[in-house]
Amino acid sequence: MRTSPHRPLILKRRKLPLPDGNASYTPARDEPDGQGKGAPKHEHCSGDKPRDKVECGTQKFPTGIKIINHPSMPNTQVVVIPPNADIQSIIAALTAKGKECGNNGPNKFILISSGGASRPSDPSAAPQQLQSEDERSTATKQDGAADRQAELCVCFPAGSGEATGSGLDNSLTNIQWLGKMSSDGLGSCAVKQEMEKENQTPVHPEEDSVAATAVSSTSSSWQDSISERPPYSYMAMIQFAINSTEKKRMTLKDIYTWIEDHFPYFKHVAKPGWKNSIRHNLSLHDMFVRETSANGKISFWTIHPDANRYLTLDQVAFPIPEHHPISTGGGSQNRMLADPFSSLPGRKMKPLLPRVSSYLVPIQFPVSQPLVLQSSLNIPQPMAQGAPLSSSETTRSSKRVRIAPKVSVSASLDFVGPVSLLSTGFSCSPSLLLRWEEEPSPFLPVGPVKEESHCEEGPSPFPPTQSVKKNDSQPGEASTSFPSALGIKQENEDSYPDEWLSPFPTALSIKEEPVPSEGEPSLFLPIPCVKQKKHFTLLKSPLRGVSDTVIIKRREMGRSRRKQHLVLPCSEEPVLVLPESIGSDSFRLISDLPSLQETHSLGNMVQLNCSQEEGGPFKTPVKDMFCRLPVSSTPSKVPTATPPQGGPDPWRLTPITKESNEMDFSPVRIPQVPFTSLQENLDLLAFNSTPLKNLFDSPRQLLQTESNDMVSGPLTSSPASNPESIKQPSPEQEGQRLSESQSLMEGLVLDTMNNSLSKILLDISFSGLEDDVLGTDMSFSQFIPELR
DNA sequence: CTATGTAAACAAC
DNA sequence: GTTGTTTACATAG
């Protein structure tokens, strides 16, 4: 994203990094198209900050903490933290170091847990990591300014110490990064970066650079080995396959082929039933949307933009631990990782994706501004464009910020408060690592969050009406735009049929409900979101309503897993969501309209969501419609009743223009507000909080129920603490603030991949107090309390 | 309970 | 036979 100079990143690591994780959402790289606007950003590249680097050499602290200069990054030091180290010691060490170095000293610190790991076995890996780190840091810095601010990136092993430390990737969000970490922890490291050749990902050079680093090319053992089943779930593999193409769409057959090509196991060893499983997954998961070629003869499978993390194999590639202990077992965590690979002989199936209990969740909070995020790489442009996210997602993308799962939401919220506090407190922007305990479902697609974009297809975010058709084929992209719309859908519980949106008035007669004005806070409820855990359904296929069709899928949670599609045009939603109040800017941000939904940015997002949910105008209606309609995905089945469904058409969305700006890739939304002073920040916070709060109130409950765990106590608490203030805001004020809040909210993004993986990135920026970056005294504990 | 994997029944081509 | 959708069941966490 943009820049945010100040934003610190918070990473949370879940237990295991999954390869698949969605994380990948990094995607940017994939995106070929580029439409993007996006740019991604910043990232990389460049710049680095040359600044003076001071260097202080390597030092070791009593606690075992080591601080060494980053090999390639100027002003950056790598802090190796022993598993047992406590935050205070870390802080103390950093502080000491900071003092030692003085202002000119390094302003970035990458914290790595040494947990066990050590370095990667892979020689190559190490360097890569470093690079990545560099990039990452660079990115960070690039953002901006940042001159002085110090940034800390902390990676802790979440649970165990496994962590490893490997480097951080440029983008914290990058899955690879996670993988590396994990791998390191595991021991091996090779990150596999497979390349992607496969992915055709067109990589943009730039991105490449970023990504590239990661990628080197190693082949993974499992990849190579025919006998080993890849550690990825079918869902992940399908994503890899689809994302490997520029258009992000692929026919079933091509998917089979891609998988066979990349994972010989399926070609030579797996039972033929694997194809059935692929089909099953395609039909089952809402994130996979089937598009029909113009002539209706060819079906392409795409990934709902909202849900697409643009993962590519290379991104996730993870080293195989062959040798590893992991496989067997190391800690549970390790196991997890291992699992995938490992394969358990006995089992029927091996879980491809490990379920991780915890993933790394980077959270970006934009308190301040700009930031950086990740990014780079992969972020899919689409996202940037506005691809809708669906499921899970969250994250990431630029545009949409979705918070994925409720959890995320809550988390974000929680964070907000605290974060801000921190920020105020600190001069630097440190990064904290938070552990999110579990997220419910990481994945987006399914995820916890329900956000749905209603119209996914609705390419036109803005134009409400627009229908979708996309001319081209790129559905995905189009869809991306969609994000805005995304609403959260609740599937389960509520059955209000309405959930979905019905964007399209036209085609379907879905009911549109008036959307509640945004103003109404109450409505917004995130709650549903929260609740919903997982399923978010997206719309899937297009229906043809008229010319365009969009299909929405609905999934019912409870019952079957099947997903349904509806078609929707998405048009309207956007309107609803945004309140006038919102400033233009904010508007934009949010705007993604379509993204609105997506953006769950905090406050705003919430509202949006709520509205959606609530009003459900979008969703609900849609849903209802669907429900009523036989929308079942399968054409064959219900067809009759249903309205035109499936049309082969083009429901493709038009490509959105993307909001370009807004989008950042960063999952988190950047706050637009620039940061000025602490006070401001505080104000912001206040704002934020308020909005959030509003949003949350109800949601909160939800969150609490479901996601409490996520947030660390303090964090959560903090927000809570503010409640009063928050609530206070009159509607009016809210309106004004909404934008702000939105921006803040936006900052939060959640990523999840496969359900299993999720990351949340928060950017927090601290205002500038530079003084001590390290802050001399600051201790988290201190902060925390304050926060609270 | 959820996520994932498998198998299979069906339907439409 | 292929492609898709669903349902049902199993397993692991």
PDB file of N, CA, C and O in Angstrom, chain A residues 552-594:
ATOM      1  N   ILE A 552     -24.802 -16.000  -8.327  1.00  0.00           N
ATOM      2  CA  ILE A 552     -24.371 -15.937  -6.988  1.00  0.00           C
ATOM      3  C   ILE A 552     -24.520 -17.276  -6.418  1.00  0.00           C
ATOM      4  O   ILE A 552     -25.447 -17.947  -6.715  1.00  0.00           O
ATOM      5  N   LYS A 553     -23.680 -17.541  -5.593  1.00  0.00           N
ATOM      6  CA  LYS A 553     -23.848 -18.790  -5.024  1.00  0.00           C
ATOM      7  C   LYS A 553     -24.248 -18.606  -3.650  1.00  0.00           C
ATOM      8  O   LYS A 553     -23.800 -17.733  -3.035  1.00  0.00           O
ATOM      9  N   ARG A 554     -24.867 -19.449  -3.156  1.00  0.00           N
ATOM     10  CA  ARG A 554     -25.129 -19.317  -1.813  1.00  0.00           C
ATOM     11  C   ARG A 554     -24.787 -20.542  -1.186  1.00  0.00           C
ATOM     12  O   ARG A 554     -24.872 -21.554  -1.749  1.00  0.00           O
ATOM     13  N   ARG A 555     -24.370 -20.510  -0.095  1.00  0.00           N
ATOM     14  CA  ARG A 555     -24.073 -21.708   0.488  1.00  0.00           C
ATOM     15  C   ARG A 555     -24.782 -21.803   1.711  1.00  0.00           C
ATOM     16  O   ARG A 555     -24.953 -20.875   2.383  1.00  0.00           O
ATOM     17  N   GLU A 556     -25.197 -22.830   1.999  1.00  0.00           N
ATOM     18  CA  GLU A 556     -25.833 -22.875   3.233  1.00  0.00           C
ATOM     19  C   GLU A 556     -24.942 -23.548   4.096  1.00  0.00           C
ATOM     20  O   GLU A 556     -24.409 -24.523   3.785  1.00  0.00           O
ATOM     21  N   MET A 557     -24.799 -23.096   5.128  1.00  0.00           N
ATOM     22  CA  MET A 557     -23.896 -23.695   5.913  1.00  0.00           C
ATOM     23  C   MET A 557     -24.337 -24.870   6.466  1.00  0.00           C
ATOM     24  O   MET A 557     -23.774 -25.839   6.426  1.00  0.00           O
ATOM     25  N   GLY A 558     -25.291 -24.731   7.139  1.00  0.00           N
ATOM     26  CA  GLY A 558     -25.615 -25.814   7.913  1.00  0.00           C
ATOM     27  C   GLY A 558     -25.770 -26.996   7.156  1.00  0.00           C
ATOM     28  O   GLY A 558     -25.156 -27.964   7.412  1.00  0.00           O
ATOM     29  N   ARG A 559     -26.535 -26.924   6.312  1.00  0.00           N
ATOM     30  CA  ARG A 559     -26.797 -28.132   5.697  1.00  0.00           C
ATOM     31  C   ARG A 559     -25.837 -28.647   4.831  1.00  0.00           C
ATOM     32  O   ARG A 559     -25.019 -29.393   5.096  1.00  0.00           O
ATOM     33  N   SER A 560     -25.966 -28.384   3.686  1.00  0.00           N
ATOM     34  CA  SER A 560     -25.074 -29.038   2.845  1.00  0.00           C
ATOM     35  C   SER A 560     -23.978 -28.142   2.541  1.00  0.00           C
ATOM     36  O   SER A 560     -23.990 -27.017   2.843  1.00  0.00           O
ATOM     37  N   ARG A 561     -23.094 -28.715   1.947  1.00  0.00           N
ATOM     38  CA  ARG A 561     -21.999 -27.889   1.635  1.00  0.00           C
ATOM     39  C   ARG A 561     -22.170 -27.253   0.334  1.00  0.00           C
ATOM     40  O   ARG A 561     -21.349 -26.543  -0.127  1.00  0.00           O
ATOM     41  N   ARG A 562     -23.112 -27.538  -0.311  1.00  0.00           N
ATOM     42  CA  ARG A 562     -23.127 -27.121  -1.659  1.00  0.00           C
ATOM     43  C   ARG A 562     -23.203 -25.668  -1.743  1.00  0.00           C
ATOM     44  O   ARG A 562     -23.595 -24.986  -0.859  1.00  0.00           O
ATOM     45  N   LYS A 563     -22.822 -25.204  -2.803  1.00  0.00           N
ATOM     46  CA  LYS A 563     -22.884 -23.806  -2.898  1.00  0.00           C
ATOM     47  C   LYS A 563     -23.889 -23.520  -3.927  1.00  0.00           C
ATOM     48  O   LYS A 563     -24.146 -24.287  -4.787  1.00  0.00           O
ATOM     49  N   GLN A 564     -24.403 -22.424  -3.844  1.00  0.00           N
ATOM     50  CA  GLN A 564     -25.361 -22.103  -4.842  1.00  0.00           C
ATOM     51  C   GLN A 564     -24.919 -20.856  -5.489  1.00  0.00           C
ATOM     52  O   GLN A 564     -24.230 -20.096  -4.917  1.00  0.00           O
ATOM     53  N   HIS A 565     -25.395 -20.630  -6.558  1.00  0.00           N
ATOM     54  CA  HIS A 565     -24.968 -19.435  -7.182  1.00  0.00           C
ATOM     55  C   HIS A 565     -26.121 -18.592  -7.462  1.00  0.00           C
ATOM     56  O   HIS A 565     -27.143 -19.080  -7.764  1.00  0.00           O
ATOM     57  N   LEU A 566     -25.886 -17.420  -7.504  1.00  0.00           N
ATOM     58  CA  LEU A 566     -26.870 -16.584  -7.967  1.00  0.00           C
ATOM     59  C   LEU A 566     -26.284 -15.720  -8.896  1.00  0.00           C
ATOM     60  O   LEU A 566     -25.164 -15.470  -8.856  1.00  0.00           O
ATOM     61  N   VAL A 567     -27.010 -15.167  -9.597  1.00  0.00           N
ATOM     62  CA  VAL A 567     -26.430 -14.269 -10.451  1.00  0.00           C
ATOM     63  C   VAL A 567     -26.831 -13.006  -9.972  1.00  0.00           C
ATOM     64  O   VAL A 567     -27.933 -12.863  -9.623  1.00  0.00           O
ATOM     65  N   LEU A 568     -26.066 -12.099  -9.959  1.00  0.00           N
ATOM     66  CA  LEU A 568     -26.515 -10.895  -9.605  1.00  0.00           C
ATOM     67  C   LEU A 568     -25.903  -9.909 -10.309  1.00  0.00           C
ATOM     68  O   LEU A 568     -24.830  -9.977 -10.620  1.00  0.00           O
ATOM     69  N   PRO A 569     -26.447  -8.959 -10.448  1.00  0.00           N
ATOM     70  CA  PRO A 569     -25.825  -7.867 -11.055  1.00  0.00           C
ATOM     71  C   PRO A 569     -25.507  -7.122  -9.915  1.00  0.00           C
ATOM     72  O   PRO A 569     -26.176  -7.107  -9.028  1.00  0.00           O
ATOM     73  N   CYS A 570     -24.619  -6.504  -9.874  1.00  0.00           N
ATOM     74  CA  CYS A 570     -24.420  -5.886  -8.745  1.00  0.00           C
ATOM     75  C   CYS A 570     -24.530  -4.569  -8.983  1.00  0.00           C
ATOM     76  O   CYS A 570     -23.934  -4.047  -9.601  1.00  0.00           O
ATOM     77  N   SER A 571     -25.319  -3.894  -8.680  1.00  0.00           N
ATOM     78  CA  SER A 571     -25.157  -2.632  -8.957  1.00  0.00           C
ATOM     79  C   SER A 571     -25.301  -1.805  -7.889  1.00  0.00           C
ATOM     80  O   SER A 571     -24.655  -1.056  -7.562  1.00  0.00           O
ATOM     81  N   GLU A 572     -26.239  -1.869  -7.339  1.00  0.00           N
ATOM     82  CA  GLU A 572     -26.520  -0.913  -6.395  1.00  0.00           C
ATOM     83  C   GLU A 572     -25.818  -0.763  -5.212  1.00  0.00           C
ATOM     84  O   GLU A 572     -25.755   0.235  -4.671  1.00  0.00           O
ATOM     85  N   GLU A 573     -25.419  -1.723  -4.744  1.00  0.00           N
ATOM     86  CA  GLU A 573     -24.993  -1.646  -3.437  1.00  0.00           C
ATOM     87  C   GLU A 573     -24.227  -0.531  -3.081  1.00  0.00           C
ATOM     88  O   GLU A 573     -24.363   0.045  -2.084  1.00  0.00           O
ATOM     89  N   PRO A 574     -23.433  -0.256  -3.897  1.00  0.00           N
ATOM     90  CA  PRO A 574     -22.479   0.704  -3.541  1.00  0.00           C
ATOM     91  C   PRO A 574     -23.131   1.877  -3.044  1.00  0.00           C
ATOM     92  O   PRO A 574     -22.690   2.479  -2.132  1.00  0.00           O
ATOM     93  N   VAL A 575     -24.115   2.179  -3.657  1.00  0.00           N
ATOM     94  CA  VAL A 575     -24.705   3.374  -3.294  1.00  0.00           C
ATOM     95  C   VAL A 575     -25.042   3.394  -1.881  1.00  0.00           C
ATOM     96  O   VAL A 575     -24.762   4.307  -1.180  1.00  0.00           O
ATOM     97  N   LEU A 576     -25.665   2.427  -1.579  1.00  0.00           N
ATOM     98  CA  LEU A 576     -26.124   2.376  -0.252  1.00  0.00           C
ATOM     99  C   LEU A 576     -25.073   2.596   0.734  1.00  0.00           C
ATOM    100  O   LEU A 576     -25.204   3.392   1.623  1.00  0.00           O
ATOM    101  N   VAL A 577     -24.182   1.855   0.532  1.00  0.00           N
ATOM    102  CA  VAL A 577     -23.223   1.859   1.527  1.00  0.00           C
ATOM    103  C   VAL A 577     -22.661   3.146   1.858  1.00  0.00           C
ATOM    104  O   VAL A 577     -22.559   3.483   2.982  1.00  0.00           O
ATOM    105  N   LEU A 578     -22.257   3.797   0.891  1.00  0.00           N
ATOM    106  CA  LEU A 578     -21.562   4.943   1.249  1.00  0.00           C
ATOM    107  C   LEU A 578     -22.468   5.983   1.696  1.00  0.00           C
ATOM    108  O   LEU A 578     -23.446   6.244   1.107  1.00  0.00           O
ATOM    109  N   PRO A 579     -22.127   6.503   2.623  1.00  0.00           N
ATOM    110  CA  PRO A 579     -22.907   7.563   3.146  1.00  0.00           C
ATOM    111  C   PRO A 579     -22.410   8.762   2.527  1.00  0.00           C
ATOM    112  O   PRO A 579     -21.308   8.848   2.142  1.00  0.00           O
ATOM    113  N   GLU A 580     -23.201   9.631   2.510  1.00  0.00           N
ATOM    114  CA  GLU A 580     -22.733  10.818   1.912  1.00  0.00           C
ATOM    115  C   GLU A 580     -21.708  11.381   2.730  1.00  0.00           C
ATOM    116  O   GLU A 580     -20.855  12.074   2.325  1.00  0.00           O
ATOM    117  N   SER A 581     -21.878  11.178   3.854  1.00  0.00           N
ATOM    118  CA  SER A 581     -21.004  11.809   4.748  1.00  0.00           C
ATOM    119  C   SER A 581     -19.596  11.556   4.404  1.00  0.00           C
ATOM    120  O   SER A 581     -18.747  12.350   4.625  1.00  0.00           O
ATOM    121  N   ILE A 582     -19.439  10.529   3.888  1.00  0.00           N
ATOM    122  CA  ILE A 582     -18.088  10.213   3.704  1.00  0.00           C
ATOM    123  C   ILE A 582     -17.439  11.187   2.833  1.00  0.00           C
ATOM    124  O   ILE A 582     -17.981  11.629   1.902  1.00  0.00           O
ATOM    125  N   GLY A 583     -16.323  11.420   3.131  1.00  0.00           N
ATOM    126  CA  GLY A 583     -15.626  12.414   2.381  1.00  0.00           C
ATOM    127  C   GLY A 583     -15.276  11.837   1.099  1.00  0.00           C
ATOM    128  O   GLY A 583     -15.326  10.667   0.921  1.00  0.00           O
ATOM    129  N   SER A 584     -14.931  12.645   0.252  1.00  0.00           N
ATOM    130  CA  SER A 584     -14.641  12.100  -1.003  1.00  0.00           C
ATOM    131  C   SER A 584     -13.542  11.141  -0.857  1.00  0.00           C
ATOM    132  O   SER A 584     -13.535  10.093  -1.418  1.00  0.00           O
ATOM    133  N   ASP A 585     -12.628  11.540  -0.155  1.00  0.00           N
ATOM    134  CA  ASP A 585     -11.524  10.689  -0.062  1.00  0.00           C
ATOM    135  C   ASP A 585     -11.913   9.430   0.489  1.00  0.00           C
ATOM    136  O   ASP A 585     -11.631   8.394  -0.017  1.00  0.00           O
ATOM    137  N   SER A 586     -12.498   9.566   1.527  1.00  0.00           N
ATOM    138  CA  SER A 586     -12.773   8.376   2.197  1.00  0.00           C
ATOM    139  C   SER A 586     -13.603   7.632   1.268  1.00  0.00           C
ATOM    140  O   SER A 586     -13.527   6.456   1.141  1.00  0.00           O
ATOM    141  N   PHE A 587     -14.325   8.344   0.634  1.00  0.00           N
ATOM    142  CA  PHE A 587     -15.213   7.750  -0.217  1.00  0.00           C
ATOM    143  C   PHE A 587     -14.495   6.879  -1.116  1.00  0.00           C
ATOM    144  O   PHE A 587     -14.816   5.765  -1.339  1.00  0.00           O
ATOM    145  N   ARG A 588     -13.504   7.435  -1.605  1.00  0.00           N
ATOM    146  CA  ARG A 588     -12.806   6.675  -2.502  1.00  0.00           C
ATOM    147  C   ARG A 588     -12.339   5.465  -1.907  1.00  0.00           C
ATOM    148  O   ARG A 588     -12.355   4.451  -2.449  1.00  0.00           O
ATOM    149  N   LEU A 589     -11.845   5.669  -0.809  1.00  0.00           N
ATOM    150  CA  LEU A 589     -11.270   4.523  -0.235  1.00  0.00           C
ATOM    151  C   LEU A 589     -12.269   3.490  -0.180  1.00  0.00           C
ATOM    152  O   LEU A 589     -12.107   2.417  -0.668  1.00  0.00           O
ATOM    153  N   ILE A 590     -13.200   3.902   0.433  1.00  0.00           N
ATOM    154  CA  ILE A 590     -14.182   2.982   0.630  1.00  0.00           C
ATOM    155  C   ILE A 590     -14.749   2.581  -0.602  1.00  0.00           C
ATOM    156  O   ILE A 590     -15.044   1.490  -0.857  1.00  0.00           O
ATOM    157  N   SER A 591     -14.870   3.507  -1.297  1.00  0.00           N
ATOM    158  CA  SER A 591     -15.494   3.338  -2.403  1.00  0.00           C
ATOM    159  C   SER A 591     -15.338   2.210  -3.134  1.00  0.00           C
ATOM    160  O   SER A 591     -16.056   1.800  -3.795  1.00  0.00           O
ATOM    161  N   ASP A 592     -14.602   1.671  -3.125  1.00  0.00           N
ATOM    162  CA  ASP A 592     -14.590   0.703  -3.931  1.00  0.00           C
ATOM    163  C   ASP A 592     -15.825   0.243  -4.009  1.00  0.00           C
ATOM    164  O   ASP A 592     -16.200  -0.573  -4.057  1.00  0.00           O
ATOM    165  N   LEU A 593     -16.614   0.796  -3.903  1.00  0.00           N
ATOM    166  CA  LEU A 593     -17.779   0.444  -3.764  1.00  0.00           C
ATOM    167  C   LEU A 593     -18.095  -0.738  -3.690  1.00  0.00           C
ATOM    168  O   LEU A 593     -18.508  -1.270  -2.925  1.00  0.00           O
ATOM    169  N   PRO A 594     -18.000  -1.129  -4.630  1.00  0.00           N
ATOM    170  CA  PRO A 594     -18.399  -2.406  -4.608  1.00  0.00           C
ATOM    171  C   PRO A 594     -17.766  -2.884  -3.501  1.00  0.00           C
ATOM    172  O   PRO A 594     -18.113  -3.709  -2.840  1.00  0.00           O
TER     173      PRO A 594
END
